[in-house]
XYZ file of C-alpha atoms in Angstrom:
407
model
C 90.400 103.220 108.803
C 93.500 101.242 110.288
C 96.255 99.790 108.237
C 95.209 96.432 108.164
C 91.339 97.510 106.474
C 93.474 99.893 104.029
C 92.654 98.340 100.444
C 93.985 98.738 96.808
C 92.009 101.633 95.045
C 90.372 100.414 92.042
C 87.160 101.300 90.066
C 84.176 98.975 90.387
C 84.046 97.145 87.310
C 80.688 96.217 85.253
C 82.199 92.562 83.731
C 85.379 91.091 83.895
C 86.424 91.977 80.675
C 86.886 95.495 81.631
C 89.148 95.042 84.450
C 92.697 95.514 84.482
C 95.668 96.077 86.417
C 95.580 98.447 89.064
C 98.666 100.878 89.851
C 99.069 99.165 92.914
C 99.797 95.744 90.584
C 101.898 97.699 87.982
C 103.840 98.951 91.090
C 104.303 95.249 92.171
C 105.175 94.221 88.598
C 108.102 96.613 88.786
C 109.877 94.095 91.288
C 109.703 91.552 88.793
C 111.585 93.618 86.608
C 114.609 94.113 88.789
C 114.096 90.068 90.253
C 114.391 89.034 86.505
C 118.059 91.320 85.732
C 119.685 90.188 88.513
C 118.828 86.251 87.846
C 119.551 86.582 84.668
C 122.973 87.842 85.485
C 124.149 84.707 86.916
C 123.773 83.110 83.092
C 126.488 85.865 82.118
C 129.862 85.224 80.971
C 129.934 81.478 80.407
C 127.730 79.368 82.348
C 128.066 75.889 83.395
C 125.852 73.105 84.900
C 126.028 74.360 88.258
C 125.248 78.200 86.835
C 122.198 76.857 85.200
C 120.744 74.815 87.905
C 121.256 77.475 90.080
C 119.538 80.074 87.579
C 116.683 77.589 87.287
C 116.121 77.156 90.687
C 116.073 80.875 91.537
C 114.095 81.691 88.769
C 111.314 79.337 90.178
C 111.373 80.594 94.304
C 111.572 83.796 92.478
C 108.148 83.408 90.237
C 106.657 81.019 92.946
C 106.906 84.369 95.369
C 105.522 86.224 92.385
C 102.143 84.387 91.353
C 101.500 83.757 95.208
C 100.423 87.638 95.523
C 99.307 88.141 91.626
C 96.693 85.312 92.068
C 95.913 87.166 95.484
C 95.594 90.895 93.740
C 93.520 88.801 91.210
C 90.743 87.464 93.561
C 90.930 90.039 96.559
C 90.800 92.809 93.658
C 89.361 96.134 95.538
C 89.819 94.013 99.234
C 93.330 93.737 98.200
C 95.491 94.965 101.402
C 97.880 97.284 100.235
C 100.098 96.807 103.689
C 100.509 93.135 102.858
C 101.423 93.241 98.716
C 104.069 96.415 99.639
C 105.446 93.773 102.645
C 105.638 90.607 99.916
C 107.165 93.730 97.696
C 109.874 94.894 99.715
C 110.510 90.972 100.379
C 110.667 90.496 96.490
C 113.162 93.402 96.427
C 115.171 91.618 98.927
C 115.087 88.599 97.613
C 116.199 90.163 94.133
C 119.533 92.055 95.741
C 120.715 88.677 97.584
C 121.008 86.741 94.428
C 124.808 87.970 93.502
C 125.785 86.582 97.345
C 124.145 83.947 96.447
C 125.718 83.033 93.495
C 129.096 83.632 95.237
C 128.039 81.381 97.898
C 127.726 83.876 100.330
C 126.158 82.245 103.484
C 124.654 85.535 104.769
C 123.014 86.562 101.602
C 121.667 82.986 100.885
C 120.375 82.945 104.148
C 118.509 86.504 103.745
C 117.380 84.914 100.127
C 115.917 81.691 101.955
C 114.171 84.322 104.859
C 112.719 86.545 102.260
C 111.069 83.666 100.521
C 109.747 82.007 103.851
C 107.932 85.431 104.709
C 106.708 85.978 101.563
C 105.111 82.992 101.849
C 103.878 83.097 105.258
C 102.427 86.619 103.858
C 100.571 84.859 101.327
C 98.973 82.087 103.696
C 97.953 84.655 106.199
C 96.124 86.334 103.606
C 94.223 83.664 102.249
C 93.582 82.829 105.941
C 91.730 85.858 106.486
C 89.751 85.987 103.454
C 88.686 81.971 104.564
C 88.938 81.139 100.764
C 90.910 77.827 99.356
C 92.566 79.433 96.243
C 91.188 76.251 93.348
C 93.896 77.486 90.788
C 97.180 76.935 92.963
C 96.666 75.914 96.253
C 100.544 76.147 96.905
C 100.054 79.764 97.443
C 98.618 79.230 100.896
C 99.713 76.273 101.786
C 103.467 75.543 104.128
C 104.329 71.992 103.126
C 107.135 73.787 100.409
C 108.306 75.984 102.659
C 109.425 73.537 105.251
C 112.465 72.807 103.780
C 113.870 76.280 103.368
C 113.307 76.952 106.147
C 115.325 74.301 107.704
C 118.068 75.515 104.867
C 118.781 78.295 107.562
C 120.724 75.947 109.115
C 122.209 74.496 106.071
C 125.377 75.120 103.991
C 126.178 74.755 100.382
C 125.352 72.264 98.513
C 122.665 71.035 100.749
C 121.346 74.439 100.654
C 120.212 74.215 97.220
C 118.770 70.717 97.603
C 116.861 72.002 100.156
C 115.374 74.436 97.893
C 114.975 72.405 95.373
C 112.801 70.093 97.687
C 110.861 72.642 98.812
C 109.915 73.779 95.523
C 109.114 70.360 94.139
C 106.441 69.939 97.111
C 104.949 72.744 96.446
C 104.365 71.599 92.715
C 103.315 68.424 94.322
C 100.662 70.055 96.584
C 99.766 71.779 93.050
C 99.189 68.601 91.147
C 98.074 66.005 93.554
C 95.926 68.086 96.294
C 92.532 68.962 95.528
C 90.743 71.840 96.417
C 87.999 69.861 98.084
C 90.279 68.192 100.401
C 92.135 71.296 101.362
C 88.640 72.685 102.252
C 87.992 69.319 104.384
C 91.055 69.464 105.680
C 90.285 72.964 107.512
C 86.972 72.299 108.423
C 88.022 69.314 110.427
C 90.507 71.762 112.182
C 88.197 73.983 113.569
C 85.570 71.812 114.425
C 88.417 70.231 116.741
C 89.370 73.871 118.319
C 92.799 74.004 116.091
C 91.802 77.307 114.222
C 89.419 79.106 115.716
C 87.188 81.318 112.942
C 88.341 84.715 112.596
C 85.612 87.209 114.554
C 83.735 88.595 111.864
C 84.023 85.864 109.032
C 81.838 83.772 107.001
C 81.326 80.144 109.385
C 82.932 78.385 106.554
C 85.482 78.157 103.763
C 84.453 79.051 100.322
C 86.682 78.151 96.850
C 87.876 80.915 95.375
C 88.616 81.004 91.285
C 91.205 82.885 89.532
C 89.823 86.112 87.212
C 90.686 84.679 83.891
C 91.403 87.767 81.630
C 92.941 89.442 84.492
C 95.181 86.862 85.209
C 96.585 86.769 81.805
C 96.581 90.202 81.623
C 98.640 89.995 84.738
C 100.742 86.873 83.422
C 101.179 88.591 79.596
C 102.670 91.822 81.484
C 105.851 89.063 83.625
C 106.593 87.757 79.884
C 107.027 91.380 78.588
C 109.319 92.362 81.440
C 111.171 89.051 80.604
C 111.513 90.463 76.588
C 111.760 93.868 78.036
C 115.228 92.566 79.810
C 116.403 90.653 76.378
C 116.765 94.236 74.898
C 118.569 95.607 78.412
C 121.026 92.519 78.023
C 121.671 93.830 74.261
C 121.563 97.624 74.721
C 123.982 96.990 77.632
C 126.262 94.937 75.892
C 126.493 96.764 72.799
C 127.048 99.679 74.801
C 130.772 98.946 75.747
C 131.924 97.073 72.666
C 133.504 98.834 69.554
C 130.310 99.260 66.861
C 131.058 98.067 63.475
C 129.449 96.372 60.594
C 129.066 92.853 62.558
C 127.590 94.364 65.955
C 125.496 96.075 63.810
C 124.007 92.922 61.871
C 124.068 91.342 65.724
C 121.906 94.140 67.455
C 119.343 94.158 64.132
C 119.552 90.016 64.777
C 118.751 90.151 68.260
C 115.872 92.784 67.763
C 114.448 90.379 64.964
C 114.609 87.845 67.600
C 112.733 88.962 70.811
C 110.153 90.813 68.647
C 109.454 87.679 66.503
C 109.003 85.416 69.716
C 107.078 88.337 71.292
C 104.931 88.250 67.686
C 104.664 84.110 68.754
C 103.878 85.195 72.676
C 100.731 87.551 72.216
C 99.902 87.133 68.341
C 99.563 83.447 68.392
C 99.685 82.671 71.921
C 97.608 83.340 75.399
C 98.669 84.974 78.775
C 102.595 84.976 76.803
C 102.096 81.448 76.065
C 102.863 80.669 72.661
C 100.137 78.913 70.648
C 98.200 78.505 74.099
C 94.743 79.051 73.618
C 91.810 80.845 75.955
C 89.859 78.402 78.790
C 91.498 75.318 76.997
C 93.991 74.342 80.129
C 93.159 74.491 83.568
C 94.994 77.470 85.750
C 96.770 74.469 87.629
C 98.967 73.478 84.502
C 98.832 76.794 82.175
C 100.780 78.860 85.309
C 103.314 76.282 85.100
C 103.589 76.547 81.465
C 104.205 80.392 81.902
C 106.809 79.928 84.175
C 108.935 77.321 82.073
C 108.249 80.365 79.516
C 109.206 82.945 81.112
C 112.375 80.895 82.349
C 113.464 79.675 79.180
C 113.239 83.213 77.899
C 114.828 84.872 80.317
C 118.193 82.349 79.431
C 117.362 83.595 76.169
C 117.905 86.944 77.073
C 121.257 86.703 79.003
C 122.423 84.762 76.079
C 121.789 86.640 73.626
C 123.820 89.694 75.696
C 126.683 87.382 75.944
C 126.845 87.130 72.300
C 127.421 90.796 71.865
C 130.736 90.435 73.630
C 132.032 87.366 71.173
C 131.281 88.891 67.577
C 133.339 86.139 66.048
C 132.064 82.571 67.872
C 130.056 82.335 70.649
C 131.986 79.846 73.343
C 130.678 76.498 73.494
C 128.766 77.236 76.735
C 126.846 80.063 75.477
C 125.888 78.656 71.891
C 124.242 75.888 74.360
C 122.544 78.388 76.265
C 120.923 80.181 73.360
C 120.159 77.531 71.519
C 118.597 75.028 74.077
C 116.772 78.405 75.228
C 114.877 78.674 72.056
C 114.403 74.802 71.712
C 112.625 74.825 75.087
C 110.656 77.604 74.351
C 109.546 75.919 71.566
C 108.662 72.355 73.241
C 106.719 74.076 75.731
C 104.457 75.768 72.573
C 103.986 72.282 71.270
C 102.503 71.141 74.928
C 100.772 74.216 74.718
C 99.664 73.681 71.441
C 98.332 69.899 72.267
C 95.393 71.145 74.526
C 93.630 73.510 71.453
C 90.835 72.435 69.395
C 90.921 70.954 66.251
C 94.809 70.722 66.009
C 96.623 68.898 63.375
C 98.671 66.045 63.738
C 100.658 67.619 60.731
C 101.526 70.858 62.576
C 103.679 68.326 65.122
C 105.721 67.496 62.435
C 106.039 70.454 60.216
C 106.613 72.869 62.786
C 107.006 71.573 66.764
C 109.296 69.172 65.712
C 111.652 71.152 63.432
C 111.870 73.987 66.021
C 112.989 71.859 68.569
C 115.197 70.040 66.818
C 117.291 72.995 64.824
C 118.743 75.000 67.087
C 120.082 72.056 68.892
C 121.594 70.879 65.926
C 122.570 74.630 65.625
C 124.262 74.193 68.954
C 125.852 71.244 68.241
C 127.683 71.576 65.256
C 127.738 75.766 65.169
C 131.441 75.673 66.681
C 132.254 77.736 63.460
C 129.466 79.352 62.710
C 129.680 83.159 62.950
C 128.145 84.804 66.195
C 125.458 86.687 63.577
C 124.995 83.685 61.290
C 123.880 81.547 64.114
C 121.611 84.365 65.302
C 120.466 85.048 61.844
C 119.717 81.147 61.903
C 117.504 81.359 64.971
C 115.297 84.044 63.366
C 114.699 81.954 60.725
C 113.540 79.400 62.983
C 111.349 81.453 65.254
C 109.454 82.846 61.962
C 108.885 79.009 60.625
C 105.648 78.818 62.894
C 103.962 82.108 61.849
C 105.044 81.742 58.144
C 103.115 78.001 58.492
C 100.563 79.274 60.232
C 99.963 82.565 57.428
C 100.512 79.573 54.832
C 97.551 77.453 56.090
C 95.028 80.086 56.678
C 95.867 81.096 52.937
C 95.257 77.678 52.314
C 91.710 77.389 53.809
C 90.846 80.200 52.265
C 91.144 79.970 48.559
C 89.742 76.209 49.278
C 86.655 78.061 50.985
C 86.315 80.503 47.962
C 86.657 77.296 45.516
C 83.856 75.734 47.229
C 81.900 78.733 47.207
C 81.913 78.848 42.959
């Protein structure tokens, strides 16, 4: 068997429900983990506008390189080519060691950066190429229109650079949103009938849709928003590490535990796919990937912040309060759109709960000049536990009315 026919071992399942992530997947997770550190290490110290756009914008090419081969793994399954998800690995690996240069405006490492990304990409098209499928869920993954600009950024210097980036990855959320699957499929068909792309020898005479595995893909999706909390406690552990322990890094480090695990409690307990308060099927894979991405974003700023505060045990500098504060508020604005596509919600649950845990921690942020590094961390926990503490309420609720009716 040659290299190219070599496929991902996996056991033939007997539903879907019983499938889960191969070793080759877990393997490819593994980059994630090291892509997430080192862009979360640009929100150290204290962060301005330019750190943060930057952050955000590497954060996305990063994920965007990401989902292309997880929705791949998901629908190839056992015809998954290893040869092609260890190239888009070693790309991902790449891609994760250039982002100090970049950050330090390096042109050689941005350039590497932009290169990785481009053949990642190109990876991903060819793949979906030879399997003749139009991936339905996010068509971005095989399509070239995003990568056009980066690839011109080659030539490019900072700050254009970045705009360029930032171009290329708002086309590719516009090929998301706008282009159907139907035309893409059109699209091709018209292409070979003219003699533009030959069919592959071998291959079906026609393109087919292909459909993300549902519980796979949040298995898949659930696994990025651990590594994300995973790298929360890294930030702490590492930055508790160096500093002198006493009673307040103590009540810090037992904060910032409380923290991550109650949000992970909000991800998985009373979310979907590490979505908080997402539910099963209700969203389509087109707008619940991008949800998990804002997610995953916000909480990896979460997670740099909150290592920050371990080196300012008194007040956290303006900059940072921001950061971990607007972190949380995001996360929590993205649950509410989330929490708008599940049946039978409550208009009251807007207003009791969304709204409040948007709005506190940036009143936290700012006016908590003088609040105490713990206090304000303290605070946040207190925050993040409203939702489940409403939630416990209401099902209490419902249930002594049920048992009332029932007499």
């Amino acid at each position: 068997m040659s290299d190219d026919d070599t496929t991902a071992p996996a056991p033939n399942p007997t539903s879907e429900e019983n499938r889960h992530a191969s070793w080759l997947e877990l393997f490819f997770d593994l980059v994630a983990v090291a892509g997430v550190a080192q862009i979360a290490h640009l929100l150290h110290g204290v962060p301005d506008v330019s750190d943060l756009g930057l952050y955000a914008l590497l954060f996305l090419a990063f994920w965007t390189a990401w989902i292309c081969f997880t929705l791949y793994a998901n629908v190839a399954y056992e015809n998954t080519h290893v040869r092609t998800v260890l190239a888009a690995m070693f790309g991902m690996a790449v891609m994760a060691a250039a982002v100090p240069g970049v950050h330090e405006g390096d042109d050689q490492h941005a350039r590497v950066f932009a290169l990785a990304y481009i053949l990642i990409r190109a990876l991903a098209s060819r793949a979906w190429q030879h399997r003749r499928q139009i991936l339905v869920d996010w068509p971005a993954a095989q399509m070239s229109l995003g990568v056009i600009p980066w690839t011109v950024s080659l030539w490019a210097h900072d700050p254009l650079r970045h705009w360029l980036w930032a171009l290329g990855i708002a086309l590719d959320l516009y090929v998301t949103f706008a282009v159907s699957a139907r035309d893409l499929v059109e699209h091709q068909e018209a292409r070979e009938r003219r003699g533009d792309r030959p069919a592959r020898r071998g291959s079906a005479g026609s393109t087919s849709f292909a459909r993300s595995q549902t519980e796979h893909l949040s298995e898949r999706l659930g696994l990025f928003v651990l590594i994300v909390l995973g790298e929360g406690v890294a930030q702490v552990v590492a930055a508790t590490s160096d500093a002198e322990w006493d009673k307040q890094l103590y009540a810090l480090a037992v904060a910032a535990f409380f923290l991550l695990a109650t949000l992970w409690a909000l991800s998985f307990g009373h979310g979907y796919a590490g979505v908080p308060h997402l539910a099963a099927g209700v969203l389509p894979a087109r707008a619940a990937l991008p949800l998990h991405c804002f997610v995953s974003g916000c909480l990896a700023a979460l997670a740099a912040a909150l290592g920050a505060a371990a080196e300012h045990l008194e007040t956290l500098p303006d900059a940072t309060r921001w950061l971990l504060c607007s972190s949380l508020a995001g996360y929590f604005l993205l649950s509410g759109i989330a929490w708008l596509g599940r049946a039978g919600r409550e208009r009251r649950w807007l207003l009791c709960v969304a709204l409040p845990c948007c709005v506190l921690p940036l009143l936290l942020a700012a006016f908590g000049a003088h609040v105490r590094t713990v206090t304000v961390v303290w605070l946040l926990v207190l925050i993040a536990l409203w939702p489940i503490l409403y939630e416990r309420r209401s099902s209490l609720g419902r249930l002594s009315a049920r048992k009332r009716r029932d007499r």
